Short mmCIF file of C-alpha atoms in Angstrom, two decimals:
data_model
loop_
_atom_site.label_atom_id
_atom_site.label_comp_id
_atom_site.label_asym_id
_atom_site.label_seq_id
_atom_site.Cartn_x
_atom_site.Cartn_y
_atom_site.Cartn_z
CA MET T 20 -246.31 -7.48 -52.57
CA LYS T 21 -244.57 -9.65 -55.23
CA SER T 22 -246.58 -10.98 -58.23
CA LEU T 23 -247.79 -14.56 -57.92
CA ARG T 24 -248.32 -16.55 -60.84
CA LEU T 25 -250.03 -19.74 -60.05
CA PRO T 26 -251.30 -22.71 -62.18
CA ALA T 27 -255.01 -22.36 -63.10
CA VAL T 28 -257.23 -24.03 -60.53
CA ALA T 29 -260.72 -24.77 -61.56
CA LEU T 30 -263.28 -23.31 -59.18
CA THR T 31 -266.54 -24.77 -58.66
CA VAL T 32 -269.59 -22.39 -59.00
CA ALA T 33 -272.47 -24.18 -57.36
CA VAL T 34 -273.15 -23.35 -53.77
CA VAL T 35 -274.43 -25.98 -51.64
CA VAL T 36 -277.47 -24.62 -50.05
CA GLY T 37 -277.87 -27.16 -47.34
CA ALA T 38 -274.25 -26.62 -46.24
CA CYS T 39 -274.87 -22.83 -46.05
CA THR T 40 -278.10 -22.93 -43.92
CA GLY T 41 -276.63 -25.68 -41.53
CA GLY T 42 -273.61 -23.95 -40.08
CA ALA T 43 -273.62 -20.32 -39.19
CA GLY T 44 -276.89 -20.07 -37.51
CA LYS T 45 -276.19 -22.31 -34.66
CA SER T 46 -273.70 -21.54 -31.83
CA PRO T 47 -271.68 -24.16 -30.17
CA ALA T 48 -270.67 -24.06 -26.40
CA ALA T 49 -268.83 -20.87 -25.33
CA THR T 50 -265.20 -20.77 -25.25
CA THR T 51 -262.57 -18.70 -23.24
CA VAL T 52 -262.18 -14.96 -24.24
CA PRO T 53 -258.91 -14.61 -25.86
CA SER T 54 -256.56 -12.68 -23.20
CA ALA T 55 -255.50 -9.00 -24.15
CA THR T 56 -252.69 -9.12 -21.49
CA ASN T 57 -249.11 -10.11 -21.76
CA SER T 58 -246.27 -10.51 -19.35
CA MET T 59 -244.04 -8.57 -21.50
CA ALA T 60 -245.72 -5.29 -20.62
CA PRO T 61 -243.61 -2.70 -18.58
CA THR T 62 -245.08 -2.66 -15.15
CA SER T 63 -244.58 1.12 -14.78
CA SER T 64 -247.38 1.63 -17.35
CA THR T 65 -250.01 -0.27 -15.20
CA PRO T 66 -252.02 1.88 -12.62
CA PRO T 67 -252.87 0.62 -9.10
CA ALA T 68 -256.12 -1.34 -9.13
CA ALA T 69 -257.94 1.20 -6.80
CA SER T 70 -256.79 4.15 -9.08
CA GLY T 71 -259.69 6.11 -10.91
CA SER T 72 -257.31 5.76 -14.01
CA ALA T 73 -258.36 2.25 -14.08
CA LEU T 74 -261.64 3.27 -15.60
CA VAL T 75 -260.24 5.35 -18.25
CA VAL T 76 -260.29 3.39 -21.52
CA ASP T 77 -259.89 6.13 -24.09
CA SER T 78 -256.47 7.74 -23.32
CA ALA T 79 -253.96 8.48 -26.08
CA ALA T 80 -251.87 5.42 -24.61
CA ALA T 81 -255.07 3.11 -24.70
CA ASP T 82 -255.76 4.31 -28.38
CA LEU T 83 -252.34 3.49 -29.39
CA ARG T 84 -252.69 -0.13 -27.88
CA VAL T 85 -256.09 -0.63 -29.53
CA LYS T 86 -255.14 0.64 -32.91
CA LEU T 87 -251.90 -1.19 -33.12
CA ASP T 88 -253.65 -4.44 -32.13
CA LEU T 89 -256.42 -4.03 -34.88
CA LEU T 90 -253.77 -3.22 -37.41
CA LEU T 91 -251.64 -6.36 -36.58
CA GLY T 92 -255.00 -8.21 -36.60
CA GLU T 93 -255.79 -6.91 -40.02
CA HIS T 94 -252.49 -7.82 -41.27
CA ILE T 95 -252.87 -11.46 -40.40
CA ILE T 96 -256.36 -11.53 -41.94
CA PHE T 97 -255.19 -9.88 -45.14
CA ALA T 98 -252.23 -12.15 -45.52
CA THR T 99 -254.47 -15.45 -45.13
CA LYS T 100 -257.19 -14.09 -47.38
CA ALA T 101 -254.44 -13.39 -49.98
CA THR T 102 -252.73 -16.79 -49.59
CA ARG T 103 -256.09 -18.51 -49.78
CA ALA T 104 -256.99 -16.74 -52.89
CA ALA T 105 -253.57 -17.63 -54.39
CA LEU T 106 -253.88 -21.36 -53.57
CA ILE T 107 -257.26 -21.90 -55.09
CA GLY T 108 -256.23 -19.84 -58.37
CA ASN T 109 -258.17 -16.75 -57.87
CA SER T 110 -255.59 -14.10 -59.02
CA ALA T 111 -257.83 -11.22 -58.85
CA GLU T 112 -258.81 -11.77 -55.50
CA PHE T 113 -255.28 -12.38 -54.57
CA ALA T 114 -254.23 -9.09 -55.97
CA ALA T 115 -257.12 -7.21 -54.14
CA TYR T 116 -255.94 -8.75 -50.80
CA GLY T 117 -252.23 -8.23 -51.52
CA GLY T 118 -252.93 -4.62 -52.11
CA LEU T 119 -254.62 -4.22 -48.78
CA LEU T 120 -252.07 -6.14 -47.10
CA ASN T 121 -249.23 -3.86 -48.52
CA LYS T 122 -251.39 -0.58 -47.36
CA ASN T 123 -251.88 -2.20 -43.93
CA GLY T 124 -248.29 -2.52 -43.62
CA THR T 125 -247.69 1.14 -44.37
CA ASP T 126 -250.62 2.12 -41.90
CA ILE T 127 -248.37 0.19 -39.23
CA GLY T 128 -245.33 1.93 -40.34
CA ASP T 129 -247.05 5.40 -39.94
CA MET T 130 -247.93 4.39 -36.32
CA ILE T 131 -244.13 3.59 -35.71
CA GLY T 132 -243.22 6.77 -37.50
CA ALA T 133 -245.62 8.72 -35.22
CA ALA T 134 -243.80 7.35 -32.21
CA PHE T 135 -240.12 7.37 -33.30
CA GLY T 136 -239.87 9.28 -36.39
CA ASN T 137 -239.42 8.95 -40.21
CA ALA T 138 -236.38 6.94 -40.05
CA ALA T 139 -237.83 4.35 -37.89
CA LYS T 140 -240.96 4.30 -40.04
CA ASP T 141 -238.76 3.76 -43.14
CA SER T 142 -236.91 0.93 -41.43
CA PHE T 143 -240.09 -0.75 -40.39
CA ASN T 144 -241.50 -0.40 -43.88
CA LYS T 145 -238.67 -2.03 -45.49
CA ILE T 146 -238.41 -4.83 -43.09
CA TRP T 147 -242.21 -5.43 -43.13
CA SER T 148 -242.55 -5.30 -46.93
CA ALA T 149 -239.83 -7.86 -47.17
CA HIS T 150 -241.48 -10.30 -44.87
CA ASN T 151 -244.72 -10.17 -46.98
CA GLY T 152 -242.85 -10.74 -49.97
CA PHE T 153 -241.14 -13.88 -48.32
CA PHE T 154 -244.53 -15.28 -47.47
CA VAL T 155 -245.52 -14.85 -51.23
CA ASP T 156 -242.56 -16.77 -52.04
CA TYR T 157 -243.46 -19.42 -49.66
CA THR T 158 -246.99 -19.68 -51.02
CA THR T 159 -245.72 -19.85 -54.38
CA GLY T 160 -243.57 -22.85 -53.49
CA VAL T 161 -246.29 -24.55 -51.88
CA ALA T 162 -248.73 -24.05 -54.89
CA THR T 163 -246.02 -25.32 -57.36
CA LYS T 164 -244.64 -27.99 -54.92
CA ASP T 165 -241.19 -26.54 -55.41
CA GLN T 166 -239.46 -27.45 -51.91
CA ALA T 167 -236.30 -25.56 -52.72
CA LYS T 168 -238.57 -22.43 -53.04
CA MET T 169 -240.43 -23.22 -49.76
CA ASP T 170 -237.14 -23.79 -47.97
CA LYS T 171 -235.47 -20.60 -49.22
CA ALA T 172 -238.52 -18.46 -48.12
CA VAL T 173 -238.54 -20.33 -44.56
CA SER T 174 -234.80 -19.33 -44.23
CA ASP T 175 -235.35 -15.79 -45.43
CA LEU T 176 -238.00 -15.41 -42.80
CA THR T 177 -236.21 -16.88 -39.86
CA THR T 178 -232.52 -15.78 -40.52
CA MET T 179 -233.39 -12.37 -42.26
CA TYR T 180 -236.91 -11.01 -41.37
CA VAL T 181 -236.94 -12.30 -37.67
CA PRO T 182 -233.74 -10.92 -36.34
CA GLN T 183 -234.13 -7.62 -38.24
CA PHE T 184 -237.46 -7.11 -36.82
CA ALA T 185 -236.35 -7.84 -33.34
CA ASP T 186 -233.41 -5.63 -33.57
CA LEU T 187 -235.67 -2.93 -34.75
CA ILE T 188 -238.51 -3.25 -32.12
CA SER T 189 -236.04 -4.00 -29.22
CA GLY T 190 -233.92 -1.05 -30.07
CA ALA T 191 -236.84 1.31 -30.32
CA THR T 192 -238.86 0.28 -27.34
CA GLY T 193 -236.43 -1.38 -24.94
CA LEU T 194 -238.29 -4.61 -24.79
CA PRO T 195 -235.97 -7.80 -24.47
CA LYS T 196 -234.69 -8.79 -27.81
CA ASP T 197 -234.95 -12.56 -26.97
CA VAL T 198 -238.67 -12.16 -26.30
CA VAL T 199 -239.45 -10.19 -29.32
CA THR T 200 -237.51 -12.85 -31.29
CA GLN T 201 -239.72 -15.51 -29.98
CA LEU T 202 -243.01 -13.59 -30.45
CA THR T 203 -241.96 -12.89 -34.06
CA THR T 204 -240.87 -16.52 -34.59
CA ASP T 205 -244.29 -17.66 -33.49
CA HIS T 206 -245.78 -15.39 -35.86
CA VAL T 207 -243.90 -16.82 -38.67
CA LEU T 208 -244.85 -20.37 -37.94
CA GLN T 209 -248.24 -19.82 -37.20
CA THR T 210 -248.57 -18.05 -40.62
CA LYS T 211 -246.56 -20.85 -42.46
CA LYS T 212 -248.95 -23.57 -40.77
CA ILE T 213 -252.00 -21.72 -42.03
CA VAL T 214 -250.65 -21.69 -45.71
CA ASP T 215 -249.99 -25.40 -45.33
CA ASP T 216 -253.42 -25.89 -44.12
CA GLN T 217 -254.98 -23.99 -47.13
CA ALA T 218 -252.97 -25.80 -49.59
CA LYS T 219 -254.31 -29.11 -48.17
CA HIS T 220 -257.84 -27.78 -48.11
CA ASP T 221 -257.77 -28.75 -44.44
CA TRP T 222 -260.00 -25.91 -43.59
CA ALA T 223 -260.97 -26.97 -40.23
CA ALA T 224 -257.29 -26.76 -39.25
CA ALA T 225 -256.91 -23.72 -41.38
CA TYR T 226 -259.62 -21.73 -39.47
CA ALA T 227 -258.63 -22.74 -36.05
CA ASP T 228 -254.95 -21.78 -36.98
CA ILE T 229 -256.36 -18.36 -38.23
CA ARG T 230 -258.02 -17.67 -35.28
CA LEU T 231 -254.75 -18.58 -33.14
CA ALA T 232 -252.56 -16.62 -35.13
CA TYR T 233 -255.05 -13.60 -35.06
CA ALA T 234 -255.13 -13.78 -31.16
CA HIS T 235 -251.21 -13.91 -31.25
CA MET T 236 -250.97 -10.46 -32.98
CA SER T 237 -252.26 -8.82 -29.78
CA MET T 238 -249.52 -10.69 -27.80
CA ILE T 239 -247.06 -8.66 -30.15
CA GLY T 240 -249.12 -5.48 -30.22
CA ASP T 241 -249.81 -5.30 -26.51
CA PRO T 242 -246.29 -5.16 -25.24
CA VAL T 243 -245.17 -2.97 -28.05
CA ALA T 244 -247.80 -0.35 -27.43
CA GLU T 245 -247.18 -0.38 -23.84
CA ALA T 246 -243.54 -0.08 -24.05
CA ILE T 247 -243.97 2.90 -26.55
CA ALA T 248 -246.25 4.63 -24.02
CA ALA T 249 -243.99 4.13 -21.22
CA LYS T 250 -241.12 5.36 -23.12
CA LEU T 251 -242.94 8.42 -24.75
CA PRO T 252 -245.50 9.54 -22.15
CA ASP T 253 -245.69 13.13 -23.67
CA LYS T 254 -246.90 11.66 -26.85
CA PHE T 255 -249.02 8.86 -25.43
CA ALA T 256 -250.58 10.12 -22.23
CA GLY T 257 -252.52 7.77 -19.87
CA TYR T 258 -252.40 3.95 -19.26
CA PRO T 259 -252.60 1.47 -22.22
CA LYS T 260 -253.11 -1.37 -19.56
CA ASN T 261 -255.85 -1.65 -17.07
CA LYS T 262 -258.94 -3.79 -16.82
CA GLY T 263 -261.11 -1.29 -18.71
CA VAL T 264 -258.61 -1.15 -21.54
CA ASP T 265 -258.25 -4.87 -21.64
CA PHE T 266 -261.92 -5.14 -22.19
CA ARG T 267 -261.91 -2.64 -24.75
CA VAL T 268 -259.19 -4.41 -26.76
CA ALA T 269 -260.88 -7.78 -26.29
CA LEU T 270 -264.11 -6.48 -27.65
CA ASP T 271 -262.67 -4.63 -30.55
CA ASN T 272 -260.58 -7.64 -31.56
CA LEU T 273 -263.36 -9.84 -31.50
CA LEU T 274 -265.75 -7.67 -33.26
CA GLN T 275 -263.26 -7.13 -36.02
CA GLU T 276 -262.53 -10.85 -36.16
CA HIS T 277 -266.29 -11.55 -36.57
CA LEU T 278 -266.49 -9.42 -39.71
CA TYR T 279 -263.56 -11.06 -41.40
CA LEU T 280 -264.71 -14.48 -40.33
CA ALA T 281 -268.11 -13.75 -41.66
CA THR T 282 -266.86 -12.44 -45.07
CA ASP T 283 -264.48 -15.61 -45.36
CA ALA T 284 -267.68 -17.66 -44.94
CA THR T 285 -269.48 -15.85 -47.54
CA ALA T 286 -266.65 -15.92 -50.00
CA ALA T 287 -266.42 -19.73 -49.43
CA ALA T 288 -270.28 -20.24 -50.09
CA LEU T 289 -270.31 -18.15 -53.24
CA GLU T 290 -267.26 -19.93 -54.73
CA GLY T 291 -268.86 -23.25 -53.99
CA MET T 292 -266.34 -24.25 -51.32
CA SER T 293 -268.88 -26.21 -49.04
CA ASP T 294 -266.02 -27.61 -46.80
CA GLU T 295 -264.37 -24.29 -46.24
CA PHE T 296 -267.72 -22.75 -45.54
CA GLN T 297 -268.58 -25.13 -42.77
CA ALA T 298 -265.16 -24.56 -41.30
CA ALA T 299 -265.42 -20.77 -41.68
CA GLY T 300 -268.91 -20.90 -40.23
CA GLY T 301 -267.72 -22.90 -37.27
CA ALA T 302 -265.03 -20.32 -36.42
CA LEU T 303 -267.53 -17.48 -36.80
CA ASN T 304 -269.65 -19.20 -34.39
CA THR T 305 -267.02 -19.74 -31.77
CA ASN T 306 -266.24 -16.07 -32.14
CA GLY T 307 -269.70 -15.20 -31.46
CA THR T 308 -269.80 -17.32 -28.36
CA ASP T 309 -266.49 -15.67 -27.27
CA LEU T 310 -268.36 -12.37 -27.71
CA GLY T 311 -271.18 -13.66 -25.64
CA ALA T 312 -268.79 -14.75 -22.80
CA ALA T 313 -267.25 -11.20 -22.73
CA ILE T 314 -270.80 -9.78 -22.18
CA GLY T 315 -271.46 -12.46 -19.68
CA SER T 316 -268.30 -11.81 -17.64
CA VAL T 317 -269.90 -8.24 -16.86
CA TYR T 318 -273.65 -8.93 -16.90
CA GLY T 319 -273.93 -12.65 -16.03
CA ASP T 320 -275.41 -15.67 -17.88
CA ALA T 321 -278.84 -14.30 -18.83
CA ALA T 322 -277.37 -11.39 -20.78
CA LYS T 323 -274.83 -14.02 -22.23
CA ASP T 324 -277.70 -16.16 -23.40
CA SER T 325 -279.87 -13.03 -24.88
CA PHE T 326 -276.72 -11.83 -26.75
CA ASN T 327 -275.97 -15.38 -27.97
CA LYS T 328 -279.49 -15.78 -29.50
CA ILE T 329 -279.76 -12.45 -31.24
CA TRP T 330 -276.03 -12.72 -32.53
CA SER T 331 -276.53 -16.29 -33.87
CA ALA T 332 -279.74 -15.20 -35.60
CA HIS T 333 -278.10 -12.43 -37.35
CA ASN T 334 -275.40 -14.71 -38.70
CA GLY T 335 -277.99 -17.00 -39.95
CA PHE T 336 -279.81 -14.11 -41.66
CA PHE T 337 -276.37 -13.38 -43.42
CA VAL T 338 -276.19 -16.96 -44.64
CA ASP T 339 -279.83 -16.67 -45.97
CA TYR T 340 -278.76 -13.56 -47.86
CA THR T 341 -275.59 -15.24 -49.23
CA THR T 342 -277.69 -18.21 -50.35
CA GLY T 343 -280.06 -15.81 -52.30
CA VAL T 344 -277.29 -14.11 -54.04
CA ALA T 345 -275.80 -17.22 -55.04
CA ALA T 346 -278.97 -18.56 -56.35
CA LYS T 347 -280.05 -15.15 -57.82
CA ASP T 348 -283.23 -15.40 -55.69
CA GLN T 349 -284.27 -11.84 -55.14
CA ALA T 350 -287.12 -12.82 -52.82
CA LYS T 351 -284.74 -14.67 -50.52
CA MET T 352 -282.48 -11.66 -50.60
CA ASP T 353 -285.25 -9.46 -49.86
CA LYS T 354 -286.53 -11.49 -46.94
CA ALA T 355 -282.94 -11.85 -45.37
CA VAL T 356 -282.58 -7.96 -45.47
CA SER T 357 -285.98 -7.52 -43.84
CA ASP T 358 -285.11 -10.11 -41.06
CA LEU T 359 -281.83 -8.13 -40.60
CA THR T 360 -283.39 -4.67 -40.54
CA THR T 361 -286.84 -5.54 -38.78
CA MET T 362 -285.81 -8.27 -36.35
CA TYR T 363 -282.08 -8.26 -35.62
CA LEU T 364 -281.32 -4.52 -35.71
CA PRO T 365 -284.08 -3.35 -33.14
CA GLN T 366 -283.64 -6.36 -30.87
CA PHE T 367 -279.84 -5.86 -30.82
CA ALA T 368 -280.13 -2.13 -30.40
CA ASP T 369 -282.74 -2.69 -27.58
CA PHE T 370 -280.39 -5.15 -25.84
CA LEU T 371 -277.24 -2.86 -26.09
CA ALA T 372 -279.19 0.04 -25.01
CA GLY T 373 -280.48 -1.54 -21.94
CA ALA T 374 -277.10 -2.97 -21.02
CA THR T 375 -275.10 0.23 -21.50
CA GLY T 376 -277.30 3.29 -21.30
CA LEU T 377 -276.15 4.44 -24.87
CA PRO T 378 -278.71 6.07 -26.90
CA ASN T 379 -280.99 3.50 -28.87
CA ASP T 380 -281.05 5.59 -32.01
CA ALA T 381 -277.38 6.03 -32.05
CA LEU T 382 -276.84 2.27 -31.58
CA THR T 383 -279.43 1.67 -34.35
CA ALA T 384 -277.37 3.67 -36.77
CA LEU T 385 -274.33 1.97 -36.03
CA ILE T 386 -275.66 -1.49 -36.33
CA LYS T 387 -277.58 -0.69 -39.58
CA GLU T 388 -274.12 0.47 -41.01
CA HIS T 389 -272.62 -2.86 -40.11
CA VAL T 390 -275.56 -4.72 -41.78
CA LEU T 391 -275.28 -2.52 -44.92
CA MET T 392 -271.62 -2.81 -44.95
CA THR T 393 -271.58 -6.46 -44.70
CA GLN T 394 -274.21 -6.72 -47.50
CA ALA T 395 -271.87 -4.74 -49.70
CA VAL T 396 -269.12 -7.26 -49.39
CA VAL T 397 -271.43 -10.03 -50.24
CA ASP T 398 -272.87 -8.26 -53.20
CA ALA T 399 -269.30 -7.51 -54.70
CA GLN T 400 -268.45 -11.21 -53.85
CA GLY T 401 -271.45 -12.26 -55.70
CA THR T 402 -270.47 -10.27 -58.91
CA LYS T 403 -266.88 -11.48 -58.51
CA ASP T 404 -265.77 -7.81 -58.39
CA TYR T 405 -262.97 -8.81 -56.02
CA ALA T 406 -261.35 -5.32 -55.87
CA ALA T 407 -264.58 -3.89 -54.77
CA ALA T 408 -265.22 -6.77 -52.27
CA ALA T 409 -261.96 -6.69 -50.50
CA MET T 410 -262.22 -2.77 -50.17
CA ALA T 411 -265.81 -3.20 -48.73
CA ASP T 412 -264.38 -5.91 -46.62
CA GLN T 413 -261.65 -3.60 -45.06
CA THR T 414 -264.29 -0.95 -44.55
CA ALA T 415 -266.68 -3.01 -42.72
CA GLY T 416 -263.93 -4.55 -40.77
CA ARG T 417 -262.60 -1.03 -39.65
CA HIS T 418 -266.22 -0.01 -38.88
CA MET T 419 -266.41 -2.66 -36.04
CA GLU T 420 -264.17 -0.44 -33.69
CA MET T 421 -266.70 2.21 -34.18
CA ILE T 422 -269.19 -0.13 -32.44
CA GLY T 423 -266.83 -1.56 -30.04
CA ASP T 424 -265.15 1.52 -28.70
CA PRO T 425 -268.44 3.30 -27.47
CA LEU T 426 -269.67 0.08 -26.04
CA ALA T 427 -266.58 -0.78 -24.08
CA LYS T 428 -266.51 2.67 -22.68
CA ALA T 429 -270.06 2.86 -21.68
CA ILE T 430 -269.86 -0.80 -20.10
CA VAL T 431 -267.08 0.18 -17.94
CA ALA T 432 -268.69 3.24 -16.87
CA LYS T 433 -271.88 1.46 -16.05
CA VAL T 434 -270.34 -1.38 -14.20
CA PRO T 435 -267.13 0.17 -12.66
CA ASP T 436 -266.78 -2.50 -9.88
CA LYS T 437 -266.11 -5.03 -12.55
CA PHE T 438 -262.96 -3.18 -13.73
CA ASN T 439 -261.41 -1.94 -10.49
#
């Protein structure tokens, strides 16, 4: 990623405790779970509804789709964390997330290479890295109010990156070039909109647009993965698209999004950005009700309500912990950790074990890891060790798949009629 030099922007240091405690612990009405399907998918990769393969959620083809979607989602998250840091003048945080953004790009390149070889990987990496750089240019232009620089960056993205990327993906997968072009253009415009929102400190719009752009990455990843699996069945056996895999994709994506929205909220709180905290907290709550809706779609309203109550409480406990870190209040921090480990953890493990049949001790271990990993992010944010915070953020974000995958597999196996 290109180096970004921005004018110094003073950062407020006081956290508005009332704002912190008022947002993340309450859940608004549930919203629609983002769809994991896409009409671009090759129909040859979709099994008949009555086939037993419709219940297989962990084939090589399904794994390809899940991992590609998660990496693409991670891309937009790291990009927007980096641009946010740049636009508020936090150069250390920008460098940390810029590094992760670059590594995420090569991770996606490795997936392309695993399918199509090193030449395709190298081409992808070159095009993808350039598009990251163009967004750095755009962000720099926004920060310095340099309209010419902004216009040049938009031109580079739309006249260089979009056609190059569409040519590469269409040529490799056989997907229609015009559709890939449209999806890629949408990604560019959505990311540009987020940067514009961040620059204006219109945090409500920024986080609404982040969620939109995050969901859109699956609209790119899904058809690409499905086309790769259809073209290379010997490498990616099984079906990447059935109702069970759709559920796994949606659950993994929402869990990853949860973690990154949570750490956006804690970062804003610890930097004294109360308006941003309220907006990030609102997005976090809506993500939670989307997860609840996914559970409810399988087990009904009672299960949805139980999930929402437990999940909302755990968001609130992390708000309490963050408030304690900001105020250097060890008693408040200890109480929050106790609430997370002695209330949330056993309640959530019991709920999931009852719903899925998975062993309670295995679920307890996974949930405890989530708690400790999120705590590590907040601790690093609190000490302004932005390199450590970003690395801990990625570790915690990627861990969410380790929770979502076994849950999805167990749910599909326990309630097969919902997925036939």
